[in-house]
Each structure stands twice: as structure tokens, then as C-alpha cells.
mmCIF file of C-alpha atoms in Angstrom:
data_model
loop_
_atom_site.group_PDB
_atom_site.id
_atom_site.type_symbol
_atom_site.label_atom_id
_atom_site.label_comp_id
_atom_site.label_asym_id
_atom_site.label_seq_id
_atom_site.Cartn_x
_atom_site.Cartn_y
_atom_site.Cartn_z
ATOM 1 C CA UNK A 1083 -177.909 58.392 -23.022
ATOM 2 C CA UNK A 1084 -174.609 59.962 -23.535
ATOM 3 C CA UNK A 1085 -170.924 59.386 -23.329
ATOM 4 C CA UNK A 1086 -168.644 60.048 -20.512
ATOM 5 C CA UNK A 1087 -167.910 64.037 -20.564
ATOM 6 C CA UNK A 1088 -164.627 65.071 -20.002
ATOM 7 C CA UNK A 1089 -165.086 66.493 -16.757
ATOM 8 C CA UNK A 1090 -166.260 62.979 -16.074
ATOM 9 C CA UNK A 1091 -163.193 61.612 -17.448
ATOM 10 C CA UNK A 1092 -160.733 64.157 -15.345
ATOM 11 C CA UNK A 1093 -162.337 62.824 -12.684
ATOM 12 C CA UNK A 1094 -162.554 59.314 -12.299
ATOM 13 C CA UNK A 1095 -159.851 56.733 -13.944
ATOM 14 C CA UNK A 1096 -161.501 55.212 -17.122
ATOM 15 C CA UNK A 1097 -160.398 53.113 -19.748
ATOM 16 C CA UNK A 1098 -161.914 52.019 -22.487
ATOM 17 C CA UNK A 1099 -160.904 50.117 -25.701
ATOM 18 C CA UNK A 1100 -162.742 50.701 -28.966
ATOM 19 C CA UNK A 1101 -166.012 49.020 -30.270
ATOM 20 C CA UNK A 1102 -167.443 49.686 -26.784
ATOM 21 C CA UNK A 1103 -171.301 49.902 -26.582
ATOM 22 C CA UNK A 1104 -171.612 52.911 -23.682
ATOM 23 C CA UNK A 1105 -174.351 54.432 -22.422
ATOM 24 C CA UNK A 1106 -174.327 56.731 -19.266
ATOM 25 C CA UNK A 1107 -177.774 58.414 -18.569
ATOM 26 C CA UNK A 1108 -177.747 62.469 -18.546
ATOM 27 C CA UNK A 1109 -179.034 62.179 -14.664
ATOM 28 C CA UNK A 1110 -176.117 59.366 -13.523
ATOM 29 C CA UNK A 1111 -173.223 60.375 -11.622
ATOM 30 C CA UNK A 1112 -170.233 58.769 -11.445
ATOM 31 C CA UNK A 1113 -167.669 60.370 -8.386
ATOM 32 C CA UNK A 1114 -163.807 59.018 -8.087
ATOM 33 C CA UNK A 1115 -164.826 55.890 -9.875
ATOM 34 C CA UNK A 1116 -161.992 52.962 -11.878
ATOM 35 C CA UNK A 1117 -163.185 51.822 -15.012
ATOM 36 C CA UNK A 1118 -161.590 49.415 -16.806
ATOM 37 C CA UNK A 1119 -163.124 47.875 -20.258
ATOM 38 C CA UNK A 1120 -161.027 45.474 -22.998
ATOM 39 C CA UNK A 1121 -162.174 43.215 -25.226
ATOM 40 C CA UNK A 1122 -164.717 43.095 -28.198
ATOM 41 C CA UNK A 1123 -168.974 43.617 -28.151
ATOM 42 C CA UNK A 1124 -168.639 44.892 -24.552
ATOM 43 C CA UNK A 1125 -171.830 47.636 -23.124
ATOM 44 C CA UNK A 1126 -171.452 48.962 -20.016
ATOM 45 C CA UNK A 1127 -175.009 50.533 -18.722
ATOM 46 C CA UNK A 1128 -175.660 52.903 -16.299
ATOM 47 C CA UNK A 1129 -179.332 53.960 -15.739
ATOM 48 C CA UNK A 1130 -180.599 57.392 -14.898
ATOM 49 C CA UNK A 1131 -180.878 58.509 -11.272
ATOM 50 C CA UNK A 1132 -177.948 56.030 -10.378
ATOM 51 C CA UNK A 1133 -174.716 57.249 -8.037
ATOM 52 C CA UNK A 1134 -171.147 55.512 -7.894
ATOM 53 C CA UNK A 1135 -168.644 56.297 -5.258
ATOM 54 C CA UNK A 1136 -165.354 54.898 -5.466
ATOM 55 C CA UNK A 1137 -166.637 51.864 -7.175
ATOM 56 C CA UNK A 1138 -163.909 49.995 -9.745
ATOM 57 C CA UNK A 1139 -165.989 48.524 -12.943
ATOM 58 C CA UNK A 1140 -163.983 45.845 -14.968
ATOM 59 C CA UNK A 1141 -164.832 44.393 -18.045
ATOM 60 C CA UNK A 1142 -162.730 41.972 -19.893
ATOM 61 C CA UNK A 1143 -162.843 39.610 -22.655
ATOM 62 C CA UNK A 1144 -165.006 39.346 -25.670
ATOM 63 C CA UNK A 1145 -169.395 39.658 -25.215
ATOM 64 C CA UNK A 1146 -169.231 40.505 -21.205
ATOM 65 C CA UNK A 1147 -171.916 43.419 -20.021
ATOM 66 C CA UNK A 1148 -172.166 45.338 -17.158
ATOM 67 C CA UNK A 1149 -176.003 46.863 -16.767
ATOM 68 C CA UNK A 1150 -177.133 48.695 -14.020
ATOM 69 C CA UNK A 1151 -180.441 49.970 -13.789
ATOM 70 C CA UNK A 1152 -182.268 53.288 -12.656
ATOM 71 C CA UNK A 1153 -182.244 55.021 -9.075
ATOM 72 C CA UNK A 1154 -179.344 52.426 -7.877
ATOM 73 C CA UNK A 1155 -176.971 53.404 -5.085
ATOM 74 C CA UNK A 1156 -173.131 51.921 -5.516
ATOM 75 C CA UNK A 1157 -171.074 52.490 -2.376
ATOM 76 C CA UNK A 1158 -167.432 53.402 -1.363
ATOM 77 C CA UNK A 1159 -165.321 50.736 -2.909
ATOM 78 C CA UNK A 1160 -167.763 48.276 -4.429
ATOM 79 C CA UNK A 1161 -165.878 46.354 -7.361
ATOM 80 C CA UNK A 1162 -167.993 44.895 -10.245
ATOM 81 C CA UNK A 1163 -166.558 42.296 -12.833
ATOM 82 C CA UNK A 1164 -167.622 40.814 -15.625
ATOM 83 C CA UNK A 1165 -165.525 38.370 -17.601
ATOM 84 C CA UNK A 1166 -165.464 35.463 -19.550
ATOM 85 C CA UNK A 1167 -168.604 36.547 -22.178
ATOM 86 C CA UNK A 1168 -170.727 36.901 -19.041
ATOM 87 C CA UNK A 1169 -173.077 39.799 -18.168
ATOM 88 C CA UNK A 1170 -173.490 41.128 -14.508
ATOM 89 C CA UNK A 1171 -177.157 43.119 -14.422
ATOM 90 C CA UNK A 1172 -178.419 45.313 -11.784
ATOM 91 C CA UNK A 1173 -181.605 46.545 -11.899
ATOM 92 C CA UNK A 1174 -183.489 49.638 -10.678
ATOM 93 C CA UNK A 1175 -183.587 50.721 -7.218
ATOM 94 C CA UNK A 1176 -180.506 48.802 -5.445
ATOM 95 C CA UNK A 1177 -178.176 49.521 -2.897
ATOM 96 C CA UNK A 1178 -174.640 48.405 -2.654
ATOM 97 C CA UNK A 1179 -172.855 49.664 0.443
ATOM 98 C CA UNK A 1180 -169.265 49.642 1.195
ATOM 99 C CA UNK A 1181 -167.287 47.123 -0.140
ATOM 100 C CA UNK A 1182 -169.523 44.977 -2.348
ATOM 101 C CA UNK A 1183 -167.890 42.732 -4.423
ATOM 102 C CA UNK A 1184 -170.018 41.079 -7.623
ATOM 103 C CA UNK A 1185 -167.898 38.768 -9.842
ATOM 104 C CA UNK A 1186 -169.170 36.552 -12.526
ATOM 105 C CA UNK A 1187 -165.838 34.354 -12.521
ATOM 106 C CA UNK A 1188 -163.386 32.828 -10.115
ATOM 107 C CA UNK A 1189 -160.737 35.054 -12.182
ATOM 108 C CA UNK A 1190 -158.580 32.272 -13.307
ATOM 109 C CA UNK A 1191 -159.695 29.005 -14.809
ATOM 110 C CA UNK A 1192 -158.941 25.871 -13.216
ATOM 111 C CA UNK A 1193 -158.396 22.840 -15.391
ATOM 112 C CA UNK A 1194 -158.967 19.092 -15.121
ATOM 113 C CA UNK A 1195 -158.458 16.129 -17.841
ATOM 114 C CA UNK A 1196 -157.514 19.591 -20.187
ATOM 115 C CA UNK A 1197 -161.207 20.914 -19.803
ATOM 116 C CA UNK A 1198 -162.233 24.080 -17.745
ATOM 117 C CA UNK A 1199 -164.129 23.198 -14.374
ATOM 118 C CA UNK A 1200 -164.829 26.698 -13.338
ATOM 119 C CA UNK A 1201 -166.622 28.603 -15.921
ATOM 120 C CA UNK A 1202 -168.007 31.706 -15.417
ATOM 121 C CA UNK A 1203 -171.705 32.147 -15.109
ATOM 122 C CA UNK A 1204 -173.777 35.275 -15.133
ATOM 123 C CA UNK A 1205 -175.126 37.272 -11.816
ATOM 124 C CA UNK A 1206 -178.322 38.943 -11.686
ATOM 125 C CA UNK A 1207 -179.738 41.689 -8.941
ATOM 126 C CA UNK A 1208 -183.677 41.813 -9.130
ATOM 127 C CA UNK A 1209 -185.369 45.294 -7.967
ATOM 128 C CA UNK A 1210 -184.654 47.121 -4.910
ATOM 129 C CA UNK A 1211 -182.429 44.948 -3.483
ATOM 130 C CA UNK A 1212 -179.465 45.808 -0.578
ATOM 131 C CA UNK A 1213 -176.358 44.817 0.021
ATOM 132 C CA UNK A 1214 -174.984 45.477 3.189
ATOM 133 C CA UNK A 1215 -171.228 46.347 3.721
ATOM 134 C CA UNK A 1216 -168.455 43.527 2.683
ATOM 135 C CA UNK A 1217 -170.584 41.462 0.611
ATOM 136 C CA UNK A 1218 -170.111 38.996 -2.142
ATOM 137 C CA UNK A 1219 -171.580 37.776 -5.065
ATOM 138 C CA UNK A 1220 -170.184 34.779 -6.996
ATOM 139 C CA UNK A 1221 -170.658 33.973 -10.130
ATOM 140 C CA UNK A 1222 -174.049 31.916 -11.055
ATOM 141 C CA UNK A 1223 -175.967 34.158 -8.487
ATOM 142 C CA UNK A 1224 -179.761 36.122 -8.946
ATOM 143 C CA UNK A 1225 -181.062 37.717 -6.028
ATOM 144 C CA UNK A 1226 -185.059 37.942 -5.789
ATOM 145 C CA UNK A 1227 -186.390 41.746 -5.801
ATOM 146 C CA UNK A 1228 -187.089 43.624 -2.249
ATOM 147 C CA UNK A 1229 -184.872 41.231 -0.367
ATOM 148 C CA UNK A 1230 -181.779 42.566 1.988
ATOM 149 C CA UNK A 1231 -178.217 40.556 1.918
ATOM 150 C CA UNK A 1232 -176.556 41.189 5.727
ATOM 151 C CA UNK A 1233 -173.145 42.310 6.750
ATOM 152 C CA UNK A 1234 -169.842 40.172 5.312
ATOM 153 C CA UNK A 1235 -172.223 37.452 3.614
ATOM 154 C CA UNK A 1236 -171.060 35.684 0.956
ATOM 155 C CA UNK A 1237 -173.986 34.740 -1.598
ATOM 156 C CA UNK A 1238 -173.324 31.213 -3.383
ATOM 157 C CA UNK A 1239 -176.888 30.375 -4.338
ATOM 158 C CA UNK A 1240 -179.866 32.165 -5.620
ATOM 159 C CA UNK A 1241 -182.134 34.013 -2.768
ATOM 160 C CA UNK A 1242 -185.875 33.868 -3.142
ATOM 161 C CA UNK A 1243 -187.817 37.412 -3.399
ATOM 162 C CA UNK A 1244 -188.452 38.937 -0.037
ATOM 163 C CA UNK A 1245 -185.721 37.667 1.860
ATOM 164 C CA UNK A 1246 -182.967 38.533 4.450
ATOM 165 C CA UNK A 1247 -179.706 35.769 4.165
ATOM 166 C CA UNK A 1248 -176.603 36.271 5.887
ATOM 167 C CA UNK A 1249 -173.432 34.633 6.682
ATOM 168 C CA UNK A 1250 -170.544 32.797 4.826
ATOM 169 C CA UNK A 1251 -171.789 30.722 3.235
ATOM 170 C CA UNK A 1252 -175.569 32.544 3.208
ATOM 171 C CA UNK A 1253 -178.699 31.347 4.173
ATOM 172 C CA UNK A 1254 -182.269 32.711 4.299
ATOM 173 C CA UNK A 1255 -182.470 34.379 8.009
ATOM 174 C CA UNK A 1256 -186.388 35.904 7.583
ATOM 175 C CA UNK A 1257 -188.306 36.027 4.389
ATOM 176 C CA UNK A 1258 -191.563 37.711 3.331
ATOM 177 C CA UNK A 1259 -190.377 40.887 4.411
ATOM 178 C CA UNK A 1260 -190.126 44.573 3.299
ATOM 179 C CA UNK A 1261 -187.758 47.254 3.576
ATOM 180 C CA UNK A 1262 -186.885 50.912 2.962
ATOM 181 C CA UNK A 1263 -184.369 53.084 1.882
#
């Protein structure tokens, strides 16, 4: 693993606070991408094989990773946050298209009787997964390995292995199936 070269750097809009745990494989490329990292005991992961585009990576607050695994595939304008001492994982083999959106908080926290209500929870990608353009990810979230998220769904609940969901809120449309890049 390595850090970001300063070609890299030219290139893309990243910054990075100190005491940041880094590693970028030799083989990754990152094109036009915004990264933004603050806060303390932060690592930000990307595996070997794997290609942004135009993807913004944020990273705030104290003990929040971001680790995506080998061979992924991060579309035009995907945005991936992790806050609130959560982690966000990818791993290997994934597909994000255009527009995917994975956040592990609602951004702000909402408050009743002086206690939190919303608190951030982590999100989880399994193997060769895809999301399809304009999809979402809240926070809580683990998507079984080989399943396939459709166009503009918003993902609320876990998804079994195998499956297709779509819609807003989504819900398994097929399962036991199979796909390929």
C-alpha cells in the first residue's frame, strides 16, 4: 500500500488532517475524485484493482473508516460518508454506478428528552454486489454478496444474499439469482 502521489493529489481535491491511517493500493486509481478526512484514528482503504470516478469520500469525527475492497467499480458522482465513529466497508468486486449515495448517519442528530434518537450505525456491502444509478444506503444497512440493488432505490433494511430489491422504500423483487459484470 502506498500514499497518495502527488500527481494523485494535483488531480483530485483531497484533504486530509494528521494521524490518518491511509492506504491506497499501487494498482487503485483514483480520477477527479473529493476527499475530505477530519478527525482522530480515521483509515481510509482502498483495495487494489479498484477505480473511482468523480466520487466525493468524507470522513469526519473521531474512529470513522472508510474500506473498500479489491476489483470494486465507484461511479460518476457516488458520495461515501462515514461519521459519527462509524465505519462504511465495501468489499471486493462491487459496482456503484452513477450517483450512489452510502451514509452511515442522518448528518445531524435529532434530540428528544436531551438524548440522541438518531445515531449513526455502520453500513456494510458483501461481495460483488451492484448498485444501480441514484441509489441509497442509510445508515444500519449490509447488503448480502452477489445481489443487485435497482434504479433510484432507497435501501432501509438489510437484503439477503442473492437478491434483486428495488424501490423507495426497497423490497426483495427476485432472489436466488446471479449476475455479471
Amino acid at each position: 500500500m502506498k500514499k497518495f502521489t502527488l500527481l494523485q493529489k494535483l488531480r483530485n481535491k483531497i484533504r486530509i488532517g494528521s494521524g490518518v491511517d491511509l492506504s491506497l493500493s499501487a494498482n487503485a486509481k483514483i480520477v477527479n475524485c473529493d476527499i475530505r478526512i477530519k478527525g482522530k484514528n480515521i483509515k481510509l482503504v482502498i483495495g487494489d484493482g479498484t477505480v473511482l470516478r468523480y466520487t466525493k469520500i468524507e470522513i469526519l469525527g473521531d474512529n470513522c473508516s472508510i474500506l473498500i475492497g479489491k476489483n470494486c467499480i465507484l461511479g460518476h458522482d457516488c458520495y461515501l460518508s462515514a461519521k459519527e465513529g462509524r465505519q462504511l466497508i465495501i468489499k471486493d468486486e462491487c459496482m456503484l454506478s452513477r450517483n450512489a449515495t452510502l451514509l452511515t448517519s442522518d448528518g445531524h442528530p435529532i434530540y428528544r428528552g436531551g438524548k440522541i434518537i438518531n445515531n449513526a450505525s455502520d453500513i456494510t456491502i458483501e461481495e460483488h454486489v451492484w448498485l444501480a444509478d441514484n441509489v441509497t444506503i442509510l445508515k444500519g444497512v449490509r447488503i448480502g454478496k452477489n445481489s443487485v440493488v435497482g434504479i433510484n432505490s432507497t435501501v432501509t433494511k438489510d437484503v439477503s444474499c442473492n437478491s434483486i430489491i428495488a424501490g423507495n422504500p426497497a423490497r426483495i423483487v427476485k432472489d436466488k439469482i446471479v449476475w455479471q459484470e
